[in-house]
Coordinates of C-alpha atoms in Angstrom, one line a residue:
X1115 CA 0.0 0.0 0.0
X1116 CA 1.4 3.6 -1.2
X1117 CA 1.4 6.0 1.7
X1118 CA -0.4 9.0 1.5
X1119 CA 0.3 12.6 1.0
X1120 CA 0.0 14.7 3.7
X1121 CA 0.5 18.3 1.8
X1122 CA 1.3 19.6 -1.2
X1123 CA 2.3 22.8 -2.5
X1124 CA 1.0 24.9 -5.6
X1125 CA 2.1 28.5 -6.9
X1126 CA -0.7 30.1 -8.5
X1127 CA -0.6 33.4 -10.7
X1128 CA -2.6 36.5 -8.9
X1129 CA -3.0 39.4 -11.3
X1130 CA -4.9 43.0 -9.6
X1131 CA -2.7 43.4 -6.3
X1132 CA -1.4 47.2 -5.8
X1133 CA 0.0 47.1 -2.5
X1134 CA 0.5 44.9 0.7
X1135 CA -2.8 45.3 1.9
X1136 CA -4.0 43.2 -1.0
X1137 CA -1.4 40.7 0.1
X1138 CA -2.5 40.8 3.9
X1139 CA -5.8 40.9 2.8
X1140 CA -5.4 37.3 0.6
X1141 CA -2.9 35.9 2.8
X1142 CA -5.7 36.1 5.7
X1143 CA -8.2 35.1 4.2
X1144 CA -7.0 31.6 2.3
X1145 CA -5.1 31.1 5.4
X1146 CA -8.4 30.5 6.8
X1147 CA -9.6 28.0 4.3
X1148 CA -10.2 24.5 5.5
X1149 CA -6.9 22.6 4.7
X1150 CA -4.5 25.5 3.7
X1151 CA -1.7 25.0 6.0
X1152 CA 0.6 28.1 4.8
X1153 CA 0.1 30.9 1.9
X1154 CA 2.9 33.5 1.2
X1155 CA 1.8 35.7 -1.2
X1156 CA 4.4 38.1 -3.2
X1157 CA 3.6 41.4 -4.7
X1158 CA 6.6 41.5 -6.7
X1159 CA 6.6 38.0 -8.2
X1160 CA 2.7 38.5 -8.8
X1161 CA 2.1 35.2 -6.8
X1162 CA 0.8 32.9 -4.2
X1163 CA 2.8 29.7 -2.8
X1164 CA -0.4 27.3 -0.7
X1165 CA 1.0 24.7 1.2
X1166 CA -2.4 22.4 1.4
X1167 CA -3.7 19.4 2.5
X1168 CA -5.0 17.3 -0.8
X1169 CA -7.5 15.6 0.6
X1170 CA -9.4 18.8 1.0
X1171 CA -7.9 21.0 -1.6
X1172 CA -6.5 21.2 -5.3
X1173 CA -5.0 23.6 -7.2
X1174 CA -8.2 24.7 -8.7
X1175 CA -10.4 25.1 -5.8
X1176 CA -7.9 27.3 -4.3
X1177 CA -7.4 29.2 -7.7
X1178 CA -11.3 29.8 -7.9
X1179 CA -11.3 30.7 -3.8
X1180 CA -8.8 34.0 -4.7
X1181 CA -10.6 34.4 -7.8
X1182 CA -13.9 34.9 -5.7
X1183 CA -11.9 37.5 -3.6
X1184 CA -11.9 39.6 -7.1
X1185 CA -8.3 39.0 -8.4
X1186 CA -7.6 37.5 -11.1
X1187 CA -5.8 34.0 -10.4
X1188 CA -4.2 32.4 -13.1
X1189 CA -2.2 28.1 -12.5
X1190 CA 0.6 28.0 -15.2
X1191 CA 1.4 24.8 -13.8
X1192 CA -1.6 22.4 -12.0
X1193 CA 1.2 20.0 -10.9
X1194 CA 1.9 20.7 -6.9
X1195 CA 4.7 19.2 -5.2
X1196 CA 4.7 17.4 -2.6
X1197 CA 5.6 19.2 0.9
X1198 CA 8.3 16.9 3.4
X1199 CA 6.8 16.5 6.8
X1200 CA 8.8 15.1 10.1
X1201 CA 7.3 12.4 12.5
X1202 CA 7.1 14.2 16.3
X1203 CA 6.9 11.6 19.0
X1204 CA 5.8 13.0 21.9
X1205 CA 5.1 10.9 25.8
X1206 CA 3.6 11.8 28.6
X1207 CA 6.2 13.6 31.5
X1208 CA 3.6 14.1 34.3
X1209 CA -0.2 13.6 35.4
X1210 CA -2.2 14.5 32.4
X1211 CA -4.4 17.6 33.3
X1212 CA -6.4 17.2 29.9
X1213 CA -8.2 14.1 28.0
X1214 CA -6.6 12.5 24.9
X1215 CA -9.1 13.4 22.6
X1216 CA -8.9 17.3 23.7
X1217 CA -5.3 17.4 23.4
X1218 CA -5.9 15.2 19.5
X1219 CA -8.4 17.9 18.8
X1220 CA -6.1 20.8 19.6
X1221 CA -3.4 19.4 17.5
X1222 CA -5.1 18.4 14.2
X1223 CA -6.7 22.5 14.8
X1224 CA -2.9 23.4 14.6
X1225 CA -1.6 24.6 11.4
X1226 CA 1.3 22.5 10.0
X1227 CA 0.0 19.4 11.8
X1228 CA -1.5 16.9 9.4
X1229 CA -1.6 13.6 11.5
X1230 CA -2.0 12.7 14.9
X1231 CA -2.1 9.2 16.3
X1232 CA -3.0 8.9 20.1
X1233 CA -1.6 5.9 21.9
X1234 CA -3.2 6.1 25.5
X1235 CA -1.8 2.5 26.7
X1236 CA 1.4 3.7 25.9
X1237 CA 1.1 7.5 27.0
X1238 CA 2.4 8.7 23.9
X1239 CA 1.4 10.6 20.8
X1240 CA 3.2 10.7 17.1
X1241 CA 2.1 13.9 15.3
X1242 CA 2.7 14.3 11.6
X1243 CA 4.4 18.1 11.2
X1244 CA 5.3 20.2 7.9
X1245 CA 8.6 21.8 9.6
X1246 CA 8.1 24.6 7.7
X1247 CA 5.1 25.7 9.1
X1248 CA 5.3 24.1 12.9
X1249 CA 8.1 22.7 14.8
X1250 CA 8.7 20.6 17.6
X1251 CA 9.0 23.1 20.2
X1252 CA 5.5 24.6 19.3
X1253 CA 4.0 21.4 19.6
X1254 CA 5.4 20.8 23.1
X1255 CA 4.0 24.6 24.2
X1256 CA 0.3 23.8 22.8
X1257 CA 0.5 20.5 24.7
X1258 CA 2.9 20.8 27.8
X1259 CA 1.7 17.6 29.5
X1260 CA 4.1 15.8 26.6
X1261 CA 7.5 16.3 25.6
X1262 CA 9.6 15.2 22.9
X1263 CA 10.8 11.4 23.3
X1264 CA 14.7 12.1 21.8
X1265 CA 15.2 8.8 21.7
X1266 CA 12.9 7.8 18.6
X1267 CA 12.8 11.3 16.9
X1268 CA 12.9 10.5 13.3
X1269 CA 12.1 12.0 10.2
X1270 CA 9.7 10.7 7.7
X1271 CA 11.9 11.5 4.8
X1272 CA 15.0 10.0 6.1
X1273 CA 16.6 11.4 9.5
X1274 CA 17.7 14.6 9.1
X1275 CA 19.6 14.0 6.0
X1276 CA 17.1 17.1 4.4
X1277 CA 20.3 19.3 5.7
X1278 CA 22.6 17.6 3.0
X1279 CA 20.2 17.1 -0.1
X1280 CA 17.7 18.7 -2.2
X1281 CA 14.2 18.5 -1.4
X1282 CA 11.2 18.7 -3.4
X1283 CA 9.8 22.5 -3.0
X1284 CA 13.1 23.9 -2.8
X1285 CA 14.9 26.4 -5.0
X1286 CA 17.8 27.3 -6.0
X1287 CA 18.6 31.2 -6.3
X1288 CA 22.5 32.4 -8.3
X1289 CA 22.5 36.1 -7.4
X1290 CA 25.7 38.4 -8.3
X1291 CA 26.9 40.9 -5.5
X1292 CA 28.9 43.3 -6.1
X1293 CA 31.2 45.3 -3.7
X1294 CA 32.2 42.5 -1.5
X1295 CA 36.1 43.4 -0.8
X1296 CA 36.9 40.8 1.8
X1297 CA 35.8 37.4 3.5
X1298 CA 34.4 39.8 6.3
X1299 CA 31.9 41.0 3.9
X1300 CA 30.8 37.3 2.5
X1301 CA 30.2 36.1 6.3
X1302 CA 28.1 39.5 6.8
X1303 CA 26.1 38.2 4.0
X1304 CA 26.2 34.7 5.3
X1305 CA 24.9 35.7 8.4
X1306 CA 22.3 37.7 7.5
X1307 CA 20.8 35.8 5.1
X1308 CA 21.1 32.6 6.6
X1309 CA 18.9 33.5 9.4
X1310 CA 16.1 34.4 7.4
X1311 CA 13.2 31.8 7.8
X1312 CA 12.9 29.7 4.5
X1313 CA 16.5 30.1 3.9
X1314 CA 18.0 26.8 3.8
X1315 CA 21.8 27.3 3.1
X1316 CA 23.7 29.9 1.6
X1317 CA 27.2 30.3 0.1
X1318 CA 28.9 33.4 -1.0
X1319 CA 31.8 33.3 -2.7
X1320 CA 34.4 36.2 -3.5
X1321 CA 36.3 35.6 -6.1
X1322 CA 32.8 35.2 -7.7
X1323 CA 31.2 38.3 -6.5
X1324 CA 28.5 35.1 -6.4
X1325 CA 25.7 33.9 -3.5
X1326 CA 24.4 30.7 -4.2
X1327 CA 21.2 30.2 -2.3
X1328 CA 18.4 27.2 -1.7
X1329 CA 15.3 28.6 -0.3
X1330 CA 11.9 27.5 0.3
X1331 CA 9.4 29.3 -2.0
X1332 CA 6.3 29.2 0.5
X1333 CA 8.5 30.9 3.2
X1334 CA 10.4 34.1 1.4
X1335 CA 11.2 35.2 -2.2
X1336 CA 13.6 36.0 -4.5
X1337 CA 12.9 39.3 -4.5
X1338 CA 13.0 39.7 -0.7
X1339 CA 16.4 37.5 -0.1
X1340 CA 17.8 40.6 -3.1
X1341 CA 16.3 43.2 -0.4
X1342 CA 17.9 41.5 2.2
X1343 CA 21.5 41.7 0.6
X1344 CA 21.2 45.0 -0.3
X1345 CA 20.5 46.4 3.1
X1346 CA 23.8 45.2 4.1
X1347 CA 25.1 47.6 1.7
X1348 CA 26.2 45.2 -1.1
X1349 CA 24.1 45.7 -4.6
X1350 CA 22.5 42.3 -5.6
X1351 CA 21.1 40.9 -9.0
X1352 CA 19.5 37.8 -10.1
X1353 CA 21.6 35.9 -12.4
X1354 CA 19.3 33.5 -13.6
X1355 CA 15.4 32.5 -12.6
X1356 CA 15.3 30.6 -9.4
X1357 CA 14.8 26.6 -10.5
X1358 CA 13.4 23.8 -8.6
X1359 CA 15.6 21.4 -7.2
X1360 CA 17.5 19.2 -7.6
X1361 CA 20.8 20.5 -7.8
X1362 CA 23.8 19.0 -9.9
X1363 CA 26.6 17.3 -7.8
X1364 CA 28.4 20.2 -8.6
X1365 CA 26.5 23.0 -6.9
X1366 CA 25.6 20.5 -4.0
X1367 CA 29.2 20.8 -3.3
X1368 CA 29.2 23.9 -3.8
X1369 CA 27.0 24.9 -0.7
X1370 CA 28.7 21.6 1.4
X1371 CA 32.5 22.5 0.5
X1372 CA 34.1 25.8 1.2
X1373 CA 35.5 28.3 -1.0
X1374 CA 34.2 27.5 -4.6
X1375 CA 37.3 28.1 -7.2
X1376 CA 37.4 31.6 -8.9
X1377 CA 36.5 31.4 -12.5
X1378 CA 40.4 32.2 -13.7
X1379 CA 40.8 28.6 -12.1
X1380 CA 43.3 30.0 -9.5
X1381 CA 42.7 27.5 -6.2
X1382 CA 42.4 29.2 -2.1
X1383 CA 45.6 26.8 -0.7
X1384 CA 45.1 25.2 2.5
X1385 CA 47.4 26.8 5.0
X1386 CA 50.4 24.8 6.5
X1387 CA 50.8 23.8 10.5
X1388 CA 53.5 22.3 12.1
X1389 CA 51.7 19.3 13.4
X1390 CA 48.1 17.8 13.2
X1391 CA 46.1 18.6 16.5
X1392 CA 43.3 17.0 18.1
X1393 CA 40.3 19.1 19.8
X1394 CA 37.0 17.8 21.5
X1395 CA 33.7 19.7 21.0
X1396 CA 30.7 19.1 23.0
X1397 CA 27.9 18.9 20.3
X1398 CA 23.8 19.4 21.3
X1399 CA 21.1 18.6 18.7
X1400 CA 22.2 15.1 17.2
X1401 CA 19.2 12.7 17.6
X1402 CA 20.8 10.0 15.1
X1403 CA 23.2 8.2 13.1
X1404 CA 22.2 10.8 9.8
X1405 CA 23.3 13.7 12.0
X1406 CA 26.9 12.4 12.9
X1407 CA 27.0 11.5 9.3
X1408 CA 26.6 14.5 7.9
X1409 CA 29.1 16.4 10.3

């Protein structure tokens, strides 16, 4: 038997908006729709990215729901792609002040949660999460009579390993920035952007003047990650149009491994010590074999 989707997630075309309040005003109210986990609406791409449950949703019923708003929605491309979601297992750490089926009934009315199975006998619950929209830790606050069982966190999509490889629904953005004058500058950049929700990794390189960056579409745009380099003070354009994953084995490594080659094919040297050295780092946040692997 095929497992199931849990979500999906479709861009759709909105021609009419003039300003953010158009954008607050769709964002609220398909946000509100039964099964529409997420919406991110951009003003400057002209478009809106759902994140939606299938079983209540398609790409056409949520077209005709922003056409009924009055603007003019448009699907270039009916085919969604499927959204990742993480498996939360959660047990029970004290007394429990509230029933099972109102703590199953305040979950499922969580956004981002699209499963929840309730094992009473076994004082635990496994909740089905898109990470994008919920995590773990907002679980634990809208239930605090469970917390997170470390030992059997596990993703559905493979264990952590969505740190190292492309996923379905994200991008990849080449943007050239200019004025960079030193490695100071590309970690400014680095940091900035990095932090910005959506952004999954980010590598600027100098000799370059190039940012390579994988984003999630439903979370932040193009256009905004540009905004965000240029108000570090370094002028940024889009090379090419951001493209859907998966990346080549060559840009993978490109955003693992550290600097990328200049383009006259002159190569950074690794400096020279007198002898090797060993060094022991506490590390928090590994929950399995994926993680060590991937450090």
């Amino acid at each position: 038997m095929e497992p199931s989707v849990d979500a999906n997630s479709i861009t759709i075309t909105v021609e009419g908006m003039t300003c953010i309040s158009c954008v607050r005003t769709i964002e609220q109210q398909i946000g509100k729709v039964n099964g529409v986990h997420h919406i991110k609406v951009s003003l400057e791409e002209k478009s809106a990215t759902i994140i939606y449950d299938p079983k209540l949703q398609t790409p056409k019923t949520l077209q005709e729901a922003i056409d009924d708003m009055g603007f003019d929605a448009l699907l270039h491309n009916a085919n969604p792609l499927p959204v990742l979601t993480n498996t939360v297992f959660l047990t029970v750490t004290a007394p429990l002040t509230l029933p099972w089926d109102h703590i199953q009934s305040t979950l499922l009315k969580t956004k981002g949660v699209t499963g929840v199975k309730i094992s009473p006998q076994q004082r635990s619950a496994v909740v089905t999460i898109i990470p994008s929209v919920v995590s773990a830790s907002q679980i634990v606050e809208l239930v605090p009579d469970l917390s997170l069982d470390m030992g059997t966190q596990e993703k559905k999509s493979g264990a952590c390993e969505e740190h190292s490889t492309p996923q379905a629904g994200e991008v990849m953005l080449k943007m050239k920035v200019e004025g960079m004058t030193c490695h100071s500058c590309t970690s400014t950049i680095e940091g900035k952007v990095g932090k910005l929700q959506g952004v999954q990794r980010i590598k600027v390189s100098l000799d370059n003047q190039e940012a390579t960056i994988v984003f999630q579409p439903h979370l932040i745009t193009a256009e905004e990650i540009k905004k965000q380099i240029e108000a570090v003070g370094f002028p940024a354009f889009i090379k090419k149009q951001p493209k859907y994953l998966k990346l080549g084995a060559i840009d993978v490594e490109r955003l693992k491994n550290t600097p990328v080659k200049s383009s006259e094919g002159s190569q950074q040297k690794s400096p020279s010590y007198p002898s090797d050295s060993t060094t022991m780092f506490t590390i928090e946040g590994m929950h399995c074999k994926s993680c060590v692997s991937n450090i």
